Coordinates of C-alpha atoms in Angstrom, one line a residue:
Chain H
M1 CA -69.9 -195.1 -54.4
A2 CA -71.3 -197.1 -57.3
V3 CA -70.6 -200.8 -57.2
D4 CA -68.6 -200.8 -60.4
M5 CA -66.4 -198.0 -59.1
Q6 CA -65.7 -199.9 -55.9
E7 CA -64.4 -202.7 -58.0
L8 CA -61.7 -200.5 -59.3
V9 CA -60.2 -199.8 -55.9
E10 CA -57.7 -202.3 -54.5
D11 CA -56.1 -202.7 -51.1
S12 CA -53.1 -204.6 -52.5
V13 CA -51.8 -204.9 -56.0
L14 CA -50.9 -208.1 -57.8
L15 CA -47.7 -207.1 -59.6
Q16 CA -46.7 -209.2 -62.5
C17 CA -43.5 -208.3 -64.3
R18 CA -40.2 -209.7 -65.5
V19 CA -37.0 -208.9 -63.5
N20 CA -33.8 -209.8 -65.3
E21 CA -35.7 -212.2 -67.5
T22 CA -37.3 -214.0 -64.6
P23 CA -41.1 -213.8 -64.3
C24 CA -42.3 -212.4 -60.9
E25 CA -45.7 -212.4 -59.4
E26 CA -46.2 -210.8 -55.9
F27 CA -48.9 -209.0 -54.0
I28 CA -47.6 -205.6 -52.9
H29 CA -48.8 -202.7 -50.9
P30 CA -50.0 -199.9 -53.3
T31 CA -47.4 -197.4 -52.0
T32 CA -44.4 -199.7 -52.4
S33 CA -41.6 -198.1 -54.5
L34 CA -39.9 -200.2 -57.2
L35 CA -36.7 -199.9 -55.1
D36 CA -38.3 -201.5 -52.1
F37 CA -40.0 -204.2 -54.2
L38 CA -36.6 -205.1 -55.7
R39 CA -34.7 -205.0 -52.4
E40 CA -37.2 -206.2 -49.9
N41 CA -39.4 -208.6 -51.9
L42 CA -36.9 -210.0 -54.4
L43 CA -33.8 -209.5 -52.3
L44 CA -32.0 -207.9 -55.2
T45 CA -29.9 -205.6 -53.1
G46 CA -27.5 -204.5 -55.9
T47 CA -29.9 -201.6 -56.5
H48 CA -28.8 -199.1 -53.9
M49 CA -30.9 -196.8 -51.8
G50 CA -29.5 -193.3 -51.6
C51 CA -31.7 -190.3 -51.1
M52 CA -35.3 -191.5 -51.7
T53 CA -35.9 -188.1 -53.4
G54 CA -34.8 -188.9 -56.9
H55 CA -31.6 -186.8 -56.8
C56 CA -28.7 -189.3 -56.4
G57 CA -29.5 -192.0 -59.0
A58 CA -28.0 -194.9 -57.0
C59 CA -31.3 -196.7 -57.4
T60 CA -31.3 -196.5 -61.2
V61 CA -32.8 -199.5 -62.9
M62 CA -34.1 -200.1 -66.4
V63 CA -37.8 -200.4 -67.2
D64 CA -38.4 -201.7 -70.8
G65 CA -34.8 -200.6 -71.6
S66 CA -35.1 -197.0 -70.3
I67 CA -33.4 -196.0 -67.1
V68 CA -35.6 -194.8 -64.2
K69 CA -35.0 -194.0 -60.5
S70 CA -36.6 -196.9 -58.7
C71 CA -37.0 -195.0 -55.5
I72 CA -39.5 -192.6 -57.1
T73 CA -41.2 -195.2 -59.3
L74 CA -44.3 -196.7 -57.9
A75 CA -43.9 -200.5 -58.1
A76 CA -47.6 -200.9 -59.1
S77 CA -46.9 -198.9 -62.2
V78 CA -44.4 -201.3 -63.8
Q79 CA -47.2 -203.9 -64.3
R80 CA -46.2 -206.4 -67.1
K81 CA -42.9 -204.5 -67.8
K82 CA -39.4 -205.8 -68.1
I83 CA -37.1 -204.6 -65.3
S84 CA -33.3 -204.9 -65.6
T85 CA -31.1 -204.4 -62.5
I86 CA -27.4 -204.5 -62.0
E87 CA -27.7 -208.2 -61.1
G88 CA -28.8 -208.9 -64.7
L89 CA -26.0 -207.0 -66.4
G90 CA -23.1 -209.4 -66.3
E91 CA -21.7 -212.5 -64.6
K92 CA -18.8 -212.5 -62.1
E93 CA -16.7 -214.5 -64.5
S94 CA -17.8 -212.6 -67.7
L95 CA -18.3 -209.0 -67.0
H96 CA -20.5 -206.8 -69.2
P97 CA -18.2 -204.5 -71.3
V98 CA -19.4 -201.5 -69.4
Q99 CA -18.5 -203.2 -66.1
A100 CA -15.1 -204.2 -67.5
A101 CA -14.5 -200.6 -68.6
F102 CA -15.4 -199.2 -65.1
C103 CA -13.0 -201.7 -63.5
E104 CA -10.2 -200.8 -66.0
E105 CA -10.5 -197.1 -65.5
S106 CA -11.4 -197.1 -61.8
G107 CA -14.7 -195.6 -62.5
F108 CA -15.7 -195.9 -58.9
Q109 CA -14.1 -195.7 -55.4
C110 CA -16.7 -196.7 -52.8
A111 CA -19.0 -198.0 -55.6
Y112 CA -22.2 -196.9 -53.9
C113 CA -23.2 -195.0 -57.1
A114 CA -21.8 -197.7 -59.4
P115 CA -25.0 -199.7 -60.1
G116 CA -26.7 -196.5 -61.3
M117 CA -23.7 -195.2 -63.2
L118 CA -23.4 -198.5 -65.1
L119 CA -27.0 -198.7 -66.1
S120 CA -27.1 -195.1 -67.2
T121 CA -24.0 -195.8 -69.3
V122 CA -25.7 -198.8 -70.9
E123 CA -28.7 -196.7 -71.9
L124 CA -26.4 -193.9 -73.2
L125 CA -24.3 -196.3 -75.3
N126 CA -27.4 -198.1 -76.7
E127 CA -28.6 -194.7 -78.0
T128 CA -25.3 -193.0 -78.7
P129 CA -22.5 -195.6 -79.4
D130 CA -19.8 -192.9 -79.6
P131 CA -20.7 -190.1 -77.2
S132 CA -18.8 -186.9 -76.8
D133 CA -17.7 -185.8 -73.3
A134 CA -20.5 -183.3 -73.1
E135 CA -23.0 -186.1 -74.0
I136 CA -21.5 -188.4 -71.4
R137 CA -21.7 -185.7 -68.7
S138 CA -25.3 -184.9 -69.7
A139 CA -26.3 -188.5 -69.7
L140 CA -24.8 -189.1 -66.2
S141 CA -26.3 -185.8 -64.8
G142 CA -28.9 -187.8 -62.9
N143 CA -26.2 -189.9 -61.0
L144 CA -24.2 -188.4 -58.2
C145 CA -20.8 -189.6 -57.1
R146 CA -19.1 -188.3 -53.9
C147 CA -15.8 -190.0 -54.4
T148 CA -14.3 -189.8 -57.9
G149 CA -14.8 -186.2 -59.0
Y150 CA -16.3 -187.8 -62.1
Q151 CA -13.1 -187.6 -64.2
S152 CA -12.5 -191.4 -64.0
I153 CA -16.1 -192.1 -64.6
V154 CA -16.1 -190.1 -67.9
R155 CA -12.9 -191.9 -68.8
A156 CA -14.6 -195.2 -68.0
V157 CA -17.6 -194.4 -70.2
R158 CA -15.2 -193.5 -73.1
T159 CA -13.5 -196.9 -72.7
A160 CA -16.9 -198.6 -72.3
A161 CA -18.0 -197.1 -75.7
K162 CA -15.0 -198.8 -77.4
L163 CA -15.5 -202.1 -75.6
Y164 CA -19.2 -202.2 -76.1
T165 CA -19.0 -201.4 -79.8
A166 CA -16.3 -204.1 -80.2
D167 CA -18.4 -206.6 -78.2
K168 CA -21.5 -205.9 -80.3
E169 CA -19.6 -206.4 -83.5
T170 CA -18.3 -209.8 -82.2
Q171 CA -21.8 -210.9 -81.4
E172 CA -23.0 -210.0 -84.8
Chain Z
M1 CA -53.4 -190.8 -41.5
N2 CA -54.8 -193.7 -43.4
L3 CA -52.2 -196.5 -43.1
R4 CA -54.0 -198.7 -45.6
M5 CA -53.6 -196.6 -48.7
Q6 CA -55.6 -197.9 -51.7
Y7 CA -54.9 -198.1 -55.4
A8 CA -57.0 -197.8 -58.5
R9 CA -56.0 -198.0 -62.1
P10 CA -58.9 -197.0 -64.3
R11 CA -58.8 -197.9 -68.0
K12 CA -61.0 -195.2 -69.4
L13 CA -61.2 -191.4 -68.9
D14 CA -64.9 -191.3 -67.9
Q15 CA -64.2 -194.1 -65.4
A16 CA -61.3 -192.0 -64.0
T17 CA -63.3 -188.8 -63.6
E18 CA -66.3 -190.6 -62.2
L19 CA -64.0 -192.3 -59.6
L20 CA -62.3 -189.0 -58.6
D21 CA -65.8 -187.5 -58.1
A22 CA -67.0 -190.5 -56.0
L23 CA -63.9 -190.6 -53.9
G24 CA -64.1 -187.1 -52.6
T25 CA -61.0 -185.6 -50.8
G26 CA -58.0 -187.7 -50.1
A27 CA -57.6 -189.1 -53.7
M28 CA -54.4 -188.3 -55.5
V29 CA -53.7 -188.8 -59.2
I30 CA -50.3 -190.4 -60.0
A31 CA -48.7 -190.8 -63.4
G32 CA -44.8 -190.9 -63.6
G33 CA -44.6 -190.3 -59.9
Q34 CA -41.5 -188.0 -60.2
E35 CA -43.2 -185.3 -58.2
L36 CA -45.3 -187.3 -55.7
M37 CA -43.0 -190.2 -54.8
P38 CA -40.4 -188.2 -52.9
Y39 CA -43.2 -186.7 -50.8
L40 CA -44.6 -190.2 -50.3
N41 CA -41.2 -191.6 -49.3
Y42 CA -40.8 -188.9 -46.6
G43 CA -44.4 -189.1 -45.3
R44 CA -45.3 -185.6 -46.5
I45 CA -48.4 -186.9 -48.3
S46 CA -50.7 -189.7 -47.3
P47 CA -53.5 -189.9 -49.9
S48 CA -56.3 -192.3 -49.0
I49 CA -56.1 -193.6 -52.6
F50 CA -53.6 -193.3 -55.4
M51 CA -55.3 -193.2 -58.8
D52 CA -52.8 -194.4 -61.4
I53 CA -53.7 -192.8 -64.7
S54 CA -51.0 -194.5 -66.7
G55 CA -53.5 -196.8 -68.4
L56 CA -55.6 -194.0 -69.9
A57 CA -55.1 -194.1 -73.7
E58 CA -56.9 -190.7 -74.0
L59 CA -53.9 -189.1 -72.3
E60 CA -51.3 -190.4 -74.7
G61 CA -50.0 -189.5 -78.1
I62 CA -48.9 -186.5 -80.0
E63 CA -51.2 -185.3 -82.8
E64 CA -51.5 -182.4 -85.2
T65 CA -54.9 -180.8 -84.9
A66 CA -56.5 -177.6 -86.3
Q67 CA -55.8 -175.9 -82.9
G68 CA -52.2 -176.9 -82.9
I69 CA -50.1 -179.8 -81.6
S70 CA -52.1 -181.8 -79.1
I71 CA -49.8 -183.5 -76.6
G72 CA -51.2 -186.2 -74.2
A73 CA -50.6 -185.4 -70.6
L74 CA -48.8 -188.7 -70.1
T75 CA -46.1 -187.8 -72.7
V76 CA -42.7 -188.1 -71.0
H77 CA -40.0 -185.4 -71.3
R78 CA -37.8 -187.7 -73.4
Q79 CA -40.5 -188.0 -76.0
I80 CA -40.9 -184.3 -76.1
Q81 CA -37.2 -184.0 -76.7
I82 CA -37.1 -186.4 -79.6
N83 CA -40.6 -186.5 -81.2
P84 CA -40.3 -185.3 -84.8
V85 CA -43.6 -183.4 -84.8
I86 CA -42.6 -181.5 -81.7
N87 CA -39.1 -181.0 -83.0
S88 CA -40.3 -179.3 -86.1
A89 CA -43.4 -177.4 -84.9
L90 CA -42.3 -176.6 -81.3
P91 CA -38.5 -176.6 -81.2
L92 CA -38.5 -174.3 -78.2
L93 CA -40.5 -176.9 -76.2
S94 CA -38.2 -179.8 -77.2
F95 CA -35.2 -177.7 -76.1
A96 CA -36.7 -176.7 -72.8
A97 CA -37.7 -180.3 -72.0
A98 CA -34.0 -181.3 -72.5
Q99 CA -33.1 -178.7 -69.8
I100 CA -35.2 -180.4 -67.1
G101 CA -33.1 -181.4 -64.1
G102 CA -32.8 -184.8 -62.5
G103 CA -31.1 -186.6 -65.4
R104 CA -32.3 -188.9 -68.1
Q105 CA -34.1 -191.1 -65.5
V106 CA -36.5 -188.3 -64.8
H107 CA -36.8 -187.5 -68.5
N108 CA -37.8 -191.1 -69.2
R109 CA -40.4 -191.1 -66.5
G110 CA -41.7 -187.6 -65.7
T111 CA -44.7 -186.5 -67.7
I112 CA -45.6 -183.0 -69.2
G113 CA -48.9 -183.2 -67.4
G114 CA -47.3 -183.9 -64.0
N115 CA -44.8 -181.1 -64.6
I116 CA -47.6 -178.6 -65.2
V117 CA -49.8 -179.9 -62.3
A118 CA -46.9 -179.7 -59.9
M119 CA -46.5 -175.9 -60.7
H120 CA -43.2 -175.8 -59.0
A121 CA -41.6 -172.3 -59.2
L122 CA -38.3 -173.8 -60.3
Y123 CA -39.5 -176.3 -62.9
D124 CA -38.5 -175.9 -66.5
I125 CA -40.9 -175.9 -69.5
A126 CA -43.6 -173.7 -67.9
P127 CA -41.9 -170.5 -69.2
A128 CA -41.7 -172.1 -72.7
L129 CA -45.3 -173.3 -72.5
I130 CA -46.6 -169.8 -71.6
A131 CA -44.5 -168.1 -74.3
L132 CA -46.0 -170.7 -76.7
R133 CA -49.5 -169.7 -75.6
A134 CA -50.4 -173.3 -74.6
Q135 CA -53.9 -174.3 -73.8
I136 CA -54.8 -177.2 -71.5
E137 CA -57.7 -179.6 -71.6
V138 CA -59.2 -180.5 -68.2
A139 CA -61.6 -183.4 -67.6
G140 CA -63.9 -183.4 -64.6
N141 CA -67.4 -184.5 -63.7
Q142 CA -68.7 -181.5 -65.7
G143 CA -67.0 -182.8 -68.9
L144 CA -64.0 -181.5 -70.8
R145 CA -63.0 -177.8 -70.9
T146 CA -60.1 -176.1 -72.6
V147 CA -58.4 -173.1 -70.8
P148 CA -55.2 -171.1 -71.4
L149 CA -52.4 -172.4 -69.2
T150 CA -52.0 -168.9 -67.7
E151 CA -55.5 -169.1 -66.4
L152 CA -54.6 -172.2 -64.4
L153 CA -51.5 -170.5 -63.0
V154 CA -53.5 -167.8 -61.3
E155 CA -55.7 -170.3 -59.5
T156 CA -53.5 -171.0 -56.5
D157 CA -55.9 -173.6 -55.2
H158 CA -56.5 -175.6 -58.4
D159 CA -58.0 -179.1 -58.2
L160 CA -56.0 -180.7 -61.0
G161 CA -54.9 -184.2 -59.9
T162 CA -57.4 -184.4 -57.0
K163 CA -60.8 -183.6 -58.5
T164 CA -60.0 -183.1 -62.1
L165 CA -57.6 -184.4 -64.7
L166 CA -55.2 -182.6 -67.0
T167 CA -55.7 -184.6 -70.2
R168 CA -53.9 -182.8 -73.0
I169 CA -51.8 -179.8 -73.8
V170 CA -52.6 -178.0 -77.1
I171 CA -50.0 -175.6 -78.5
P172 CA -50.2 -173.7 -81.7
A173 CA -47.2 -174.5 -84.0
M174 CA -44.5 -171.9 -84.0
D175 CA -44.0 -169.5 -86.9
P176 CA -41.1 -171.1 -88.8
A177 CA -39.7 -167.5 -89.4
S178 CA -39.4 -166.9 -85.6
G179 CA -36.3 -167.2 -83.6
W180 CA -36.5 -168.8 -80.1
A181 CA -34.3 -169.5 -77.1
Y182 CA -34.5 -170.9 -73.6
E183 CA -31.8 -169.7 -71.2
K184 CA -31.2 -171.4 -67.9
L185 CA -28.7 -170.2 -65.3
K186 CA -27.8 -173.3 -63.2
I187 CA -25.1 -174.5 -60.8
T188 CA -24.7 -178.0 -62.1
E189 CA -25.8 -180.0 -65.2
G190 CA -28.8 -181.6 -63.5
S191 CA -29.9 -178.8 -61.2
Y192 CA -32.8 -176.5 -61.0
G193 CA -32.3 -173.0 -62.5
S194 CA -31.6 -170.0 -60.4
A195 CA -33.3 -168.1 -63.2
N196 CA -34.6 -169.1 -66.6
A197 CA -36.2 -167.4 -69.6
A198 CA -38.0 -168.5 -72.7
A199 CA -38.1 -166.1 -75.7
I200 CA -39.7 -166.2 -79.1
V201 CA -39.0 -163.3 -81.5
L202 CA -40.6 -162.6 -84.8
R203 CA -39.7 -159.8 -87.2
K204 CA -43.0 -158.1 -88.3
P205 CA -43.4 -157.0 -91.9
D206 CA -42.7 -153.4 -90.8
G207 CA -39.4 -154.5 -89.4
D208 CA -40.4 -154.2 -85.7
L209 CA -39.9 -157.1 -83.4
Q210 CA -42.7 -159.1 -81.7
V211 CA -41.1 -160.5 -78.5
D212 CA -42.7 -163.2 -76.4
L213 CA -40.7 -163.4 -73.2
V214 CA -41.4 -165.3 -70.0
V215 CA -39.0 -165.6 -67.0
G216 CA -39.1 -168.4 -64.4
A217 CA -37.5 -169.5 -61.2
V218 CA -37.6 -165.9 -60.0
A219 CA -41.2 -165.7 -58.5
E220 CA -43.7 -168.2 -57.3
Q221 CA -45.0 -168.5 -60.8
P222 CA -43.5 -167.7 -64.2
V223 CA -43.7 -164.0 -65.1
D224 CA -44.9 -163.2 -68.6
L225 CA -43.1 -160.0 -69.7
T226 CA -44.6 -160.0 -73.2
G227 CA -47.4 -157.4 -72.7
P228 CA -45.3 -154.8 -70.7
L229 CA -42.4 -155.3 -73.0
S230 CA -44.4 -154.8 -76.2
E231 CA -46.0 -151.6 -74.7
R232 CA -42.5 -150.3 -73.8
L233 CA -41.1 -151.1 -77.3
R234 CA -44.1 -149.2 -78.8
D235 CA -43.7 -146.2 -76.6
N236 CA -39.9 -145.9 -76.8
P237 CA -38.9 -147.3 -80.2
D238 CA -35.5 -145.8 -80.2
T239 CA -34.2 -147.1 -76.8
D240 CA -31.8 -150.0 -76.7
L241 CA -33.6 -153.3 -76.4
D242 CA -31.5 -154.6 -73.5
E243 CA -32.3 -151.4 -71.5
Q244 CA -36.0 -151.9 -72.3
I245 CA -35.9 -155.6 -71.1
D246 CA -34.1 -154.4 -67.9
A247 CA -36.7 -151.8 -67.2
V248 CA -39.5 -154.2 -67.7
C249 CA -38.0 -156.9 -65.5
Q250 CA -37.4 -154.2 -62.8
A251 CA -41.0 -153.0 -63.0
V252 CA -42.8 -156.4 -63.4
I253 CA -40.9 -158.7 -61.1
T254 CA -42.2 -157.3 -57.8
D255 CA -42.0 -160.3 -55.5
P256 CA -38.8 -162.4 -56.2
I257 CA -38.2 -165.6 -54.3
S258 CA -35.3 -166.5 -52.0
D259 CA -34.0 -170.0 -51.6
Q260 CA -30.6 -171.9 -51.5
R261 CA -30.0 -170.9 -55.1
G262 CA -29.9 -167.2 -54.1
H263 CA -31.7 -164.4 -52.4
A264 CA -34.4 -162.3 -53.9
E265 CA -32.3 -159.4 -55.1
Y266 CA -29.8 -161.8 -56.8
R267 CA -32.7 -163.8 -58.4
K268 CA -34.2 -160.6 -59.8
A269 CA -30.9 -159.5 -61.2
M270 CA -30.3 -162.9 -62.8
A271 CA -33.8 -163.0 -64.3
C272 CA -32.9 -159.7 -66.1
V273 CA -29.7 -161.3 -67.3
V274 CA -31.2 -164.5 -68.7
A275 CA -34.1 -162.5 -70.2
K276 CA -31.7 -160.4 -72.2
R277 CA -29.6 -163.4 -73.2
A278 CA -32.7 -165.3 -74.3
V279 CA -34.0 -162.5 -76.5
A280 CA -30.5 -161.9 -78.0
A281 CA -30.2 -165.6 -78.8
A282 CA -33.7 -165.7 -80.3
I283 CA -33.0 -162.7 -82.5
K284 CA -29.8 -164.5 -83.8
K285 CA -31.9 -167.5 -84.8
I286 CA -34.5 -165.5 -86.8
K287 CA -34.4 -166.9 -90.4
T288 CA -33.6 -164.1 -92.7
S289 CA -34.7 -165.7 -96.0

């Protein structure tokens, strides 16, 4: 192999990114998933490991404001990007409006799916402040819940839409 | 198995093709990772090196060219759903991309190139791309070549993603007078289809219908019914259209698949159903001005 080609190939990757506004710099193995990077390297265990096949959505996080499934995202591919996890959404004392709405409407039972449901809801409401039920169900189709039967989740998203809009207006 | 997997992220297309050529077997191209990561997580693949192509600007962007709309292979499904150029020139593709399973997370990350290279029997958009007569641009150590997507589909042992790179997809703009539809029979909102069909229908000046019809999720590869259907319509102009579609499906779908979404006989029957629905819906959409 030509020398300049060899230089392109790395045994480990220096990953530089921002996670919940905090700059991170870590050497990682090239096959590390974003999920493992967050949970194992940064100890941010709020992002849940479900299926590792991209079906369940429990591992949903945001990359530059768009939701992705972190178990099927190569950590090396989020170089210099902004990652938001559930830990960055709200504080225990001051919940994010979407979190508050899910509490109010019992939008979870065991809550294993909750981190993913919440972040998917945030993306939906950022794009569609007043979604229809069909839009809510479509937006959450990448997140599976085995407890609620989804009715309370859809209700929670509807309430979240009201709270989120009100919250944004107050901030403006 | 190589436990020390390596990683490369070339910044130029010629670098990438040169590297693939130099690496030989064991290299695997990764973009969004939606196809490969599940296999990696379960130890089903163990490439000696992952070549991350997400830094290749040549594989990005959506442009209008003389040959049609040129879509970079790195374009994610979400962009295909909302991009104004694709919305107006290729509405069938925008709609089909919105039907892809796995939820918005997958739409935000999965690329059109990866979807094509994976060539999964159940994946959406391939039927639409074939009905739209898409061409693909492939870069390798021999340079760049453009081939019809259907040509790639007959090569069961293609080397895309291991020796060559899918760079762009070029699709002629749809005739604004045509009607189109994509029908997918599915169990839940985010699931794969048990049968799907893409149809584009144009009313010719003589009043006859030109029907482009491709069914998917029924055989190992999408089945293009366009040729056989057009012959049938020509030979039996007075027979009911639904009957003709049924007859063509029965004749052309010879090797239906069986999986947890249904056994072969059911799949073939459902392919007939979605094919008829797609054509009927497309006819309704024909602009009559």
